[in-house]
Amino acid sequence: MSNRADVPPSLQPSRAARVLTWLVLALALAYFLGPVYWLVVSSTKSNADLFSTSGLLPAANNAAANYSALMSWTQGNFWRWVANSILYSTIAGALGTLLSVSAGYGLAKFRIPGKGAMQVALLAGLLLPISLLTVPLYLVFHGVGLVNTPWAVIIPSCVSPFGVFLGRIYVESSVPDEIIEAARLDGASEARTFFTVVLRLLAPAMVTIFLFIFVATWNNFLLPLMMITSPELKPVTLGLYGMMSYFNPQYGAVLQGALLGVLPLVALFLGLQRYWRAGLASGSVK
Amino acid sequence: MTITHEGHNRARRRREARTGLAFVAPFALLFLVTFVIPIAVSIRSSFYRAKPSGGGLYGGGELVDTFVGAENYAQVLGNRLFWDGMGRVLLFGAVQIPVMIGAALALALLLDSLLVRRVTIFRLGYFLPYAIPGVVAALVWTYIYSPRMSPINQALEAVGGGIDFFAPGTILGSMANMTTWTFTGYNMLIFLAALQAIPGDLYEAARIDGASEWAVVRRIKVPLVGRAAMLAVLLSIIGTIQLFNEPTVLAAVNPWMGKAYTPMMMAYNSMTGGVSPSGAGPASAISIVMAIGAGLLAAGYAFLQRKTV
């Protein structure tokens, strides 16, 4: 944002322009938040009220009945699905962040043979429509007997070319050579230098990479759809899709499941949003 | 002296390479397992098909991977289902991507302008849909569209109108709206970050020269976010090619959409047996043809972009 104080009065926008802009922005806000509001309201309604009352206003509170319908339909698995999503995304995010930062550090600070080829492979990985890998990944994981295990979701999710790309940019911009040299002169081993000095400097960047991988894992639907068949191993996206295809469901219950299933992610999102901006900025500028 | 120095240098180089490789190795190994090997496996498998061996005319016998040459590819390329799906995805992208990127850019420019003061609520609100997984967003929108509880149709009926969101002629638009809803805020944040990286001096110089706000937008802001916009379009093209979640959820309540509404659905359902010819071979061939198509589209776009800028 340009500094408004610096702007001469002649350039201050007119009142009409300001009101019009505000109106446009508010309409856009209604578009983006409307469905979320509708979801919250509808998750408390019975089927009859969903069909007969205004979608924008709450009706008789049926939330408790919807909740128990949600629990009985999912055979008590609903919170397990949420826990699975948290577990898969957390492990993939943590492992993926370490892998990314370590590889980014190796590429940024060391002269290594084959660096050019690695960068081409990374770029190809970055641009490949990732869903296309799902069928071949299934073939490979089926071959080694890992299908229908958490690893079939976690391992592909923690390999993030974008994470390495971000890791490398962050290492280049926030880990000075002098600090690494100083640690070496102090007699620290390479591993110790990395874990105690480099990682500490990269902490904010690691939060950003963690978020990207965490959200990508949570949002992935095709991969678990292909890999996971046991109900107790499903992540919440897969579980909700299954609920949707039930014959004549209690819609309020499905919608409540959708709401409860995204709450953890939304909380994480809003709580850590400044790290998103950092990541998006470096992703677009460099 | 020089010789030992050189020897020392070489040893140092070698040690540096070893250490660097050690840091890259864990990622490289997993990259091999989750990218390189699956691609190799799927290329091989695209030339094979499971066929019964032994048994008579009506099959029987064990399924054995048999080399079939380019047969799987010929069947994909000769399959109307595949081209219909490709056509839908291309039409979808040709309309949805410009609308989404245009809206994201417009919102970013407004938020970056002198016209508004408090932007946090808008920024967060626009970005929030990105936190909602594609499948869940598709589920919520599908219910919002559904004839019996659509709040949109409730409002339209009050004035005597109504939209059938699930009709064959409108469903692609209904789907485009889902994607636009999810990703506009994300792209807006990218543009906003790029706009805020523009040094303030540039504006000041322009204003001293008497440039209007509109001229500042057109001459400075839009050209300088060009790179970010190009990347966003490229990533959107790649995302559109693999369109799967939204059509799959919509097809759960609209069975007429079939199992091959988009090429990615076709690949998945070939693998799981919902689309014939099924199996790893045909599914791999579809995936590979799609990857090549995506590569050509992306390269074509990058080429055009370079020529026009």
PDB file of C-alpha atoms in Angstrom, chain A residues 1-4 6-8 11-14 17-18 21-22 24-26 28-36 38-39 50-56 99-100 102-107 109-113 118 121-122 124-141 155-156 158-162 164 181 184 190-191 194-195 212 215 218-222 225-226 236-237 240-241 243-245 248-249 251 254-255 258-259 261-262 265-266 269-270 273 276-277 280-281 283-286, chain B residues 12-13 15-24 26-28 30-31 33-35 37-39 41-42 45 107 110-117 119-136 138-144 146 148-151 154 176-178 180-182 184-186 189-197 200 203-204 207 211-213 221 227-228 231 234-235 238 241-242 244-245 248-250 252-253 264 267-268 271-272 280 283-284 286-288 290-292 294:
ATOM      1  CA  MET A   1       0.000   0.000   0.000  1.00  0.00           C
ATOM      2  CA  SER A   2       1.320   3.412  -0.878  1.00  0.00           C
ATOM      3  CA  ASN A   3       1.454   5.756   2.059  1.00  0.00           C
ATOM      4  CA  ARG A   4      -1.757   7.664   2.168  1.00  0.00           C
ATOM      5  CA  ASP A   6       2.063  11.261   1.362  1.00  0.00           C
ATOM      6  CA  VAL A   7      -0.724  11.708  -1.104  1.00  0.00           C
ATOM      7  CA  PRO A   8      -1.640  15.304  -1.824  1.00  0.00           C
ATOM      8  CA  LEU A  11      -5.395  13.042  -5.333  1.00  0.00           C
ATOM      9  CA  GLN A  12      -7.593  11.935  -2.456  1.00  0.00           C
ATOM     10  CA  PRO A  13     -10.394   9.974  -4.046  1.00  0.00           C
ATOM     11  CA  SER A  14     -13.881  11.397  -4.088  1.00  0.00           C
ATOM     12  CA  ALA A  17     -15.662   6.599  -5.629  1.00  0.00           C
ATOM     13  CA  ARG A  18     -14.949   5.445  -2.119  1.00  0.00           C
ATOM     14  CA  THR A  21     -15.518   0.698  -4.083  1.00  0.00           C
ATOM     15  CA  TRP A  22     -16.687  -0.262  -0.646  1.00  0.00           C
ATOM     16  CA  VAL A  24     -18.110  -3.722  -4.662  1.00  0.00           C
ATOM     17  CA  LEU A  25     -15.792  -5.121  -1.994  1.00  0.00           C
ATOM     18  CA  ALA A  26     -18.705  -5.837   0.352  1.00  0.00           C
ATOM     19  CA  ALA A  28     -17.538  -9.771  -3.109  1.00  0.00           C
ATOM     20  CA  LEU A  29     -17.272 -10.511   0.601  1.00  0.00           C
ATOM     21  CA  ALA A  30     -20.898 -11.688   0.612  1.00  0.00           C
ATOM     22  CA  TYR A  31     -20.118 -14.000  -2.303  1.00  0.00           C
ATOM     23  CA  PHE A  32     -17.121 -15.562  -0.551  1.00  0.00           C
ATOM     24  CA  LEU A  33     -18.632 -15.819   2.917  1.00  0.00           C
ATOM     25  CA  GLY A  34     -22.270 -16.459   1.961  1.00  0.00           C
ATOM     26  CA  PRO A  35     -21.870 -20.208   1.432  1.00  0.00           C
ATOM     27  CA  VAL A  36     -19.995 -20.479   4.737  1.00  0.00           C
ATOM     28  CA  TRP A  38     -25.384 -20.893   4.754  1.00  0.00           C
ATOM     29  CA  LEU A  39     -23.388 -23.957   5.853  1.00  0.00           C
ATOM     30  CA  LEU A  50     -34.108 -27.141   4.937  1.00  0.00           C
ATOM     31  CA  PHE A  51     -36.761 -27.591   2.268  1.00  0.00           C
ATOM     32  CA  SER A  52     -39.321 -25.157   3.601  1.00  0.00           C
ATOM     33  CA  THR A  53     -37.642 -22.298   5.475  1.00  0.00           C
ATOM     34  CA  SER A  54     -35.499 -19.499   4.079  1.00  0.00           C
ATOM     35  CA  GLY A  55     -31.917 -20.606   3.573  1.00  0.00           C
ATOM     36  CA  LEU A  56     -30.633 -17.412   5.099  1.00  0.00           C
ATOM     37  CA  LEU A  99      13.034 -32.684   3.634  1.00  0.00           C
ATOM     38  CA  SER A 100      12.380 -29.420   1.801  1.00  0.00           C
ATOM     39  CA  SER A 102      17.382 -29.740   3.982  1.00  0.00           C
ATOM     40  CA  ALA A 103      17.305 -30.100   0.191  1.00  0.00           C
ATOM     41  CA  GLY A 104      16.938 -26.340  -0.233  1.00  0.00           C
ATOM     42  CA  TYR A 105      19.982 -25.823   1.971  1.00  0.00           C
ATOM     43  CA  GLY A 106      21.999 -28.399   0.033  1.00  0.00           C
ATOM     44  CA  LEU A 107      21.111 -26.777  -3.291  1.00  0.00           C
ATOM     45  CA  LYS A 109      24.923 -23.480  -0.182  1.00  0.00           C
ATOM     46  CA  PHE A 110      26.946 -26.315  -1.686  1.00  0.00           C
ATOM     47  CA  ARG A 111      28.592 -26.950  -5.022  1.00  0.00           C
ATOM     48  CA  ILE A 112      27.289 -30.390  -5.911  1.00  0.00           C
ATOM     49  CA  PRO A 113      27.506 -32.393  -9.112  1.00  0.00           C
ATOM     50  CA  MET A 118      18.129 -31.740 -10.124  1.00  0.00           C
ATOM     51  CA  ALA A 121      13.604 -32.379 -12.295  1.00  0.00           C
ATOM     52  CA  LEU A 122      12.264 -30.086  -9.562  1.00  0.00           C
ATOM     53  CA  ALA A 124       9.156 -30.589 -13.917  1.00  0.00           C
ATOM     54  CA  GLY A 125       7.768 -31.833 -10.614  1.00  0.00           C
ATOM     55  CA  LEU A 126       6.443 -28.355  -9.858  1.00  0.00           C
ATOM     56  CA  LEU A 127       4.610 -28.115 -13.179  1.00  0.00           C
ATOM     57  CA  LEU A 128       3.333 -31.684 -13.407  1.00  0.00           C
ATOM     58  CA  PRO A 129      -0.419 -31.979 -12.802  1.00  0.00           C
ATOM     59  CA  ILE A 130       0.022 -33.859  -9.565  1.00  0.00           C
ATOM     60  CA  SER A 131      -3.216 -35.873  -9.792  1.00  0.00           C
ATOM     61  CA  LEU A 132      -1.820 -37.615 -12.850  1.00  0.00           C
ATOM     62  CA  LEU A 133       0.676 -39.302 -10.554  1.00  0.00           C
ATOM     63  CA  THR A 134      -2.077 -40.929  -8.530  1.00  0.00           C
ATOM     64  CA  VAL A 135      -2.677 -43.896 -10.820  1.00  0.00           C
ATOM     65  CA  PRO A 136       1.057 -44.688 -11.182  1.00  0.00           C
ATOM     66  CA  LEU A 137       1.579 -44.145  -7.430  1.00  0.00           C
ATOM     67  CA  TYR A 138      -1.124 -46.697  -6.795  1.00  0.00           C
ATOM     68  CA  LEU A 139       0.682 -49.191  -9.025  1.00  0.00           C
ATOM     69  CA  VAL A 140       3.961 -48.658  -7.148  1.00  0.00           C
ATOM     70  CA  PHE A 141       2.441 -48.730  -3.655  1.00  0.00           C
ATOM     71  CA  ILE A 155       4.747 -40.541   1.752  1.00  0.00           C
ATOM     72  CA  PRO A 156       3.533 -38.992  -1.549  1.00  0.00           C
ATOM     73  CA  CYS A 158       5.543 -35.103   2.050  1.00  0.00           C
ATOM     74  CA  VAL A 159       7.483 -34.859  -1.220  1.00  0.00           C
ATOM     75  CA  SER A 160       6.906 -31.269  -2.261  1.00  0.00           C
ATOM     76  CA  PRO A 161       8.906 -29.689  -5.092  1.00  0.00           C
ATOM     77  CA  PHE A 162       7.278 -26.381  -4.162  1.00  0.00           C
ATOM     78  CA  VAL A 164      12.117 -27.273  -1.865  1.00  0.00           C
ATOM     79  CA  GLU A 181      31.545 -20.413   8.265  1.00  0.00           C
ATOM     80  CA  ARG A 184      32.363 -24.486  11.137  1.00  0.00           C
ATOM     81  CA  GLU A 190      27.843 -30.040   9.277  1.00  0.00           C
ATOM     82  CA  ALA A 191      24.813 -31.762  10.759  1.00  0.00           C
ATOM     83  CA  PHE A 194      22.307 -27.378  10.070  1.00  0.00           C
ATOM     84  CA  PHE A 195      20.166 -28.394  13.019  1.00  0.00           C
ATOM     85  CA  PHE A 212       1.469 -25.424   2.395  1.00  0.00           C
ATOM     86  CA  VAL A 215      -3.202 -27.912   3.664  1.00  0.00           C
ATOM     87  CA  TRP A 218      -5.720 -32.211   4.091  1.00  0.00           C
ATOM     88  CA  ASN A 219      -7.363 -31.123   0.837  1.00  0.00           C
ATOM     89  CA  ASN A 220      -6.206 -34.070  -1.235  1.00  0.00           C
ATOM     90  CA  PHE A 221      -9.131 -36.253  -2.159  1.00  0.00           C
ATOM     91  CA  LEU A 222      -8.070 -38.338  -5.137  1.00  0.00           C
ATOM     92  CA  LEU A 225      -9.781 -42.222  -2.646  1.00  0.00           C
ATOM     93  CA  MET A 226      -7.372 -44.374  -4.620  1.00  0.00           C
ATOM     94  CA  VAL A 236     -12.341 -36.616   6.619  1.00  0.00           C
ATOM     95  CA  THR A 237     -12.603 -35.524   2.947  1.00  0.00           C
ATOM     96  CA  LEU A 240     -17.689 -36.847   3.822  1.00  0.00           C
ATOM     97  CA  TYR A 241     -17.796 -37.818   0.155  1.00  0.00           C
ATOM     98  CA  MET A 243     -21.737 -39.725   3.333  1.00  0.00           C
ATOM     99  CA  MET A 244     -22.898 -37.602   0.463  1.00  0.00           C
ATOM    100  CA  SER A 245     -23.613 -40.575  -1.720  1.00  0.00           C
ATOM    101  CA  ASN A 248     -31.724 -39.828   0.904  1.00  0.00           C
ATOM    102  CA  PRO A 249     -29.473 -38.525   3.677  1.00  0.00           C
ATOM    103  CA  TYR A 251     -28.765 -33.148   4.788  1.00  0.00           C
ATOM    104  CA  VAL A 254     -23.957 -34.094   6.224  1.00  0.00           C
ATOM    105  CA  LEU A 255     -23.575 -30.329   6.352  1.00  0.00           C
ATOM    106  CA  ALA A 258     -18.691 -30.667   6.491  1.00  0.00           C
ATOM    107  CA  LEU A 259     -18.589 -27.801   8.977  1.00  0.00           C
ATOM    108  CA  GLY A 261     -14.551 -31.334   9.316  1.00  0.00           C
ATOM    109  CA  VAL A 262     -13.140 -28.018   8.105  1.00  0.00           C
ATOM    110  CA  LEU A 265      -8.199 -26.200   9.036  1.00  0.00           C
ATOM    111  CA  VAL A 266      -9.957 -22.839   9.130  1.00  0.00           C
ATOM    112  CA  PHE A 269      -5.538 -20.798   8.549  1.00  0.00           C
ATOM    113  CA  LEU A 270      -6.732 -17.704  10.277  1.00  0.00           C
ATOM    114  CA  GLN A 273      -2.320 -16.251   8.020  1.00  0.00           C
ATOM    115  CA  TRP A 276       0.741 -17.475   4.064  1.00  0.00           C
ATOM    116  CA  ARG A 277       1.402 -13.997   2.869  1.00  0.00           C
ATOM    117  CA  LEU A 280       2.757 -16.266  -1.506  1.00  0.00           C
ATOM    118  CA  ALA A 281       4.954 -13.200  -1.822  1.00  0.00           C
ATOM    119  CA  GLY A 283       6.319 -17.582  -4.672  1.00  0.00           C
ATOM    120  CA  SER A 284       5.176 -14.827  -6.974  1.00  0.00           C
ATOM    121  CA  VAL A 285       8.046 -12.384  -6.948  1.00  0.00           C
ATOM    122  CA  LYS A 286      10.974 -14.711  -7.489  1.00  0.00           C
TER     123      LYS A 286
ATOM    124  CA  ARG B  12      37.745 -29.665   0.094  1.00  0.00           C
ATOM    125  CA  ARG B  13      35.607 -29.576  -3.028  1.00  0.00           C
ATOM    126  CA  ARG B  15      33.953 -32.915   0.877  1.00  0.00           C
ATOM    127  CA  GLU B  16      31.668 -30.015   0.033  1.00  0.00           C
ATOM    128  CA  ALA B  17      29.968 -32.067  -2.694  1.00  0.00           C
ATOM    129  CA  ARG B  18      29.542 -35.000  -0.333  1.00  0.00           C
ATOM    130  CA  THR B  19      28.014 -32.848   2.389  1.00  0.00           C
ATOM    131  CA  GLY B  20      25.718 -31.049  -0.039  1.00  0.00           C
ATOM    132  CA  LEU B  21      24.525 -34.310  -1.530  1.00  0.00           C
ATOM    133  CA  ALA B  22      23.857 -35.665   1.948  1.00  0.00           C
ATOM    134  CA  PHE B  23      21.478 -32.754   2.570  1.00  0.00           C
ATOM    135  CA  VAL B  24      19.720 -33.258  -0.769  1.00  0.00           C
ATOM    136  CA  PRO B  26      16.595 -37.701   1.602  1.00  0.00           C
ATOM    137  CA  PHE B  27      14.394 -35.559  -0.627  1.00  0.00           C
ATOM    138  CA  ALA B  28      15.984 -36.902  -3.802  1.00  0.00           C
ATOM    139  CA  LEU B  30      11.711 -39.878  -1.971  1.00  0.00           C
ATOM    140  CA  PHE B  31      11.361 -37.862  -5.180  1.00  0.00           C
ATOM    141  CA  VAL B  33      10.073 -43.119  -5.200  1.00  0.00           C
ATOM    142  CA  THR B  34       7.064 -40.833  -5.656  1.00  0.00           C
ATOM    143  CA  PHE B  35       7.779 -39.149  -9.000  1.00  0.00           C
ATOM    144  CA  ILE B  37       9.598 -44.520 -10.481  1.00  0.00           C
ATOM    145  CA  PRO B  38       5.794 -44.086 -10.774  1.00  0.00           C
ATOM    146  CA  ILE B  39       6.272 -42.271 -14.083  1.00  0.00           C
ATOM    147  CA  VAL B  41       6.122 -47.726 -14.123  1.00  0.00           C
ATOM    148  CA  SER B  42       3.203 -46.018 -15.759  1.00  0.00           C
ATOM    149  CA  SER B  45       2.325 -50.247 -17.998  1.00  0.00           C
ATOM    150  CA  LEU B 107      -9.964  -7.124  -6.098  1.00  0.00           C
ATOM    151  CA  LEU B 110      -8.989  -2.182  -5.250  1.00  0.00           C
ATOM    152  CA  LEU B 111      -7.524  -3.333  -1.945  1.00  0.00           C
ATOM    153  CA  ASP B 112      -4.187  -1.776  -2.890  1.00  0.00           C
ATOM    154  CA  SER B 113      -5.742   1.517  -3.987  1.00  0.00           C
ATOM    155  CA  LEU B 114      -6.329   4.692  -2.075  1.00  0.00           C
ATOM    156  CA  LEU B 115     -10.033   3.951  -2.093  1.00  0.00           C
ATOM    157  CA  VAL B 116     -10.248   1.751   1.004  1.00  0.00           C
ATOM    158  CA  ARG B 117      -8.679   1.957   4.390  1.00  0.00           C
ATOM    159  CA  VAL B 119      -8.597  -4.133   4.191  1.00  0.00           C
ATOM    160  CA  THR B 120      -7.943  -6.959   6.676  1.00  0.00           C
ATOM    161  CA  ILE B 121     -11.535  -8.202   6.843  1.00  0.00           C
ATOM    162  CA  PHE B 122     -11.790  -8.269   3.038  1.00  0.00           C
ATOM    163  CA  ARG B 123      -8.438  -9.940   2.602  1.00  0.00           C
ATOM    164  CA  LEU B 124      -9.211 -12.659   5.130  1.00  0.00           C
ATOM    165  CA  GLY B 125     -12.789 -13.141   3.948  1.00  0.00           C
ATOM    166  CA  TYR B 126     -11.797 -13.552   0.291  1.00  0.00           C
ATOM    167  CA  PHE B 127      -9.048 -16.011   1.230  1.00  0.00           C
ATOM    168  CA  LEU B 128     -11.174 -18.114   3.591  1.00  0.00           C
ATOM    169  CA  PRO B 129     -12.709 -20.404   0.906  1.00  0.00           C
ATOM    170  CA  TYR B 130      -9.186 -21.629   0.119  1.00  0.00           C
ATOM    171  CA  ALA B 131      -9.139 -23.222   3.593  1.00  0.00           C
ATOM    172  CA  ILE B 132     -12.102 -25.378   2.651  1.00  0.00           C
ATOM    173  CA  PRO B 133     -11.098 -28.603   0.885  1.00  0.00           C
ATOM    174  CA  GLY B 134     -12.276 -28.825  -2.722  1.00  0.00           C
ATOM    175  CA  VAL B 135     -14.490 -31.823  -2.022  1.00  0.00           C
ATOM    176  CA  VAL B 136     -16.192 -30.125   0.904  1.00  0.00           C
ATOM    177  CA  ALA B 138     -18.150 -28.969  -3.914  1.00  0.00           C
ATOM    178  CA  LEU B 139     -20.462 -30.714  -1.449  1.00  0.00           C
ATOM    179  CA  VAL B 140     -21.687 -27.440   0.061  1.00  0.00           C
ATOM    180  CA  TRP B 141     -22.238 -25.838  -3.351  1.00  0.00           C
ATOM    181  CA  THR B 142     -23.992 -28.954  -4.643  1.00  0.00           C
ATOM    182  CA  TYR B 143     -26.494 -28.594  -1.805  1.00  0.00           C
ATOM    183  CA  ILE B 144     -26.766 -24.854  -2.429  1.00  0.00           C
ATOM    184  CA  SER B 146     -29.946 -28.567  -5.276  1.00  0.00           C
ATOM    185  CA  ARG B 148     -35.099 -28.583  -3.012  1.00  0.00           C
ATOM    186  CA  MET B 149     -33.039 -26.340  -0.760  1.00  0.00           C
ATOM    187  CA  SER B 150     -31.261 -23.839  -2.962  1.00  0.00           C
ATOM    188  CA  PRO B 151     -31.233 -20.427  -1.233  1.00  0.00           C
ATOM    189  CA  GLN B 154     -35.589 -19.369  -3.131  1.00  0.00           C
ATOM    190  CA  ALA B 176     -16.723 -23.174 -12.686  1.00  0.00           C
ATOM    191  CA  ASN B 177     -18.358 -21.171  -9.928  1.00  0.00           C
ATOM    192  CA  MET B 178     -17.122 -23.677  -7.321  1.00  0.00           C
ATOM    193  CA  THR B 180     -13.765 -19.608  -8.804  1.00  0.00           C
ATOM    194  CA  TRP B 181     -15.114 -19.401  -5.258  1.00  0.00           C
ATOM    195  CA  THR B 182     -12.250 -21.500  -3.903  1.00  0.00           C
ATOM    196  CA  THR B 184     -10.031 -16.311  -6.410  1.00  0.00           C
ATOM    197  CA  GLY B 185      -8.907 -15.224  -2.943  1.00  0.00           C
ATOM    198  CA  TYR B 186      -5.733 -17.255  -3.181  1.00  0.00           C
ATOM    199  CA  LEU B 189      -3.313 -12.654  -2.254  1.00  0.00           C
ATOM    200  CA  ILE B 190      -0.563 -13.477  -4.758  1.00  0.00           C
ATOM    201  CA  PHE B 191      -1.342 -10.292  -6.701  1.00  0.00           C
ATOM    202  CA  LEU B 192      -1.607  -8.242  -3.532  1.00  0.00           C
ATOM    203  CA  ALA B 193       1.823  -9.473  -2.428  1.00  0.00           C
ATOM    204  CA  ALA B 194       3.258  -8.547  -5.827  1.00  0.00           C
ATOM    205  CA  LEU B 195       1.602  -5.103  -5.723  1.00  0.00           C
ATOM    206  CA  GLN B 196       2.933  -4.390  -2.283  1.00  0.00           C
ATOM    207  CA  ALA B 197       6.438  -5.259  -3.411  1.00  0.00           C
ATOM    208  CA  GLY B 200       6.495   3.569  -3.409  1.00  0.00           C
ATOM    209  CA  TYR B 203       4.072   6.046  -7.607  1.00  0.00           C
ATOM    210  CA  GLU B 204       5.424   9.273  -6.256  1.00  0.00           C
ATOM    211  CA  ARG B 207       2.135  11.496  -9.419  1.00  0.00           C
ATOM    212  CA  ALA B 211      -0.397  10.844 -13.668  1.00  0.00           C
ATOM    213  CA  SER B 212      -3.936  10.014 -12.585  1.00  0.00           C
ATOM    214  CA  GLU B 213      -4.652   7.038 -10.318  1.00  0.00           C
ATOM    215  CA  LYS B 221       0.690  -1.718 -11.362  1.00  0.00           C
ATOM    216  CA  ARG B 227       4.856 -12.049 -14.016  1.00  0.00           C
ATOM    217  CA  ALA B 228       2.742 -13.097 -11.058  1.00  0.00           C
ATOM    218  CA  LEU B 231       2.412 -17.799 -13.202  1.00  0.00           C
ATOM    219  CA  LEU B 234      -0.077 -21.302 -15.808  1.00  0.00           C
ATOM    220  CA  LEU B 235      -0.860 -22.948 -12.475  1.00  0.00           C
ATOM    221  CA  ILE B 238      -2.386 -27.177 -14.794  1.00  0.00           C
ATOM    222  CA  ILE B 241      -6.456 -30.271 -16.638  1.00  0.00           C
ATOM    223  CA  GLN B 242      -6.775 -32.431 -13.524  1.00  0.00           C
ATOM    224  CA  PHE B 244     -11.713 -34.201 -10.599  1.00  0.00           C
ATOM    225  CA  ASN B 245     -13.194 -33.321  -7.202  1.00  0.00           C
ATOM    226  CA  THR B 248     -17.027 -36.345  -9.015  1.00  0.00           C
ATOM    227  CA  VAL B 249     -19.134 -34.786  -6.262  1.00  0.00           C
ATOM    228  CA  LEU B 250     -21.662 -33.421  -8.765  1.00  0.00           C
ATOM    229  CA  ALA B 252     -22.798 -38.378  -7.101  1.00  0.00           C
ATOM    230  CA  VAL B 253     -26.172 -36.598  -7.352  1.00  0.00           C
ATOM    231  CA  MET B 264      -9.119 -37.282 -14.822  1.00  0.00           C
ATOM    232  CA  ALA B 267      -8.422 -42.171 -15.725  1.00  0.00           C
ATOM    233  CA  TYR B 268      -9.533 -42.887 -12.168  1.00  0.00           C
ATOM    234  CA  MET B 271      -8.141 -47.837 -13.018  1.00  0.00           C
ATOM    235  CA  THR B 272     -10.947 -48.900 -10.695  1.00  0.00           C
ATOM    236  CA  ALA B 280      -3.587 -50.243 -15.241  1.00  0.00           C
ATOM    237  CA  ALA B 283      -5.543 -45.850 -17.137  1.00  0.00           C
ATOM    238  CA  SER B 284      -1.810 -45.193 -17.537  1.00  0.00           C
ATOM    239  CA  ILE B 286      -4.965 -41.802 -20.336  1.00  0.00           C
ATOM    240  CA  SER B 287      -2.731 -40.225 -17.667  1.00  0.00           C
ATOM    241  CA  ILE B 288       0.205 -39.980 -20.052  1.00  0.00           C
ATOM    242  CA  MET B 290      -3.185 -35.931 -20.359  1.00  0.00           C
ATOM    243  CA  ALA B 291       0.320 -35.100 -19.101  1.00  0.00           C
ATOM    244  CA  ILE B 292       1.467 -34.503 -22.672  1.00  0.00           C
ATOM    245  CA  ALA B 294      -0.969 -30.336 -20.195  1.00  0.00           C
TER     246      ALA B 294
END
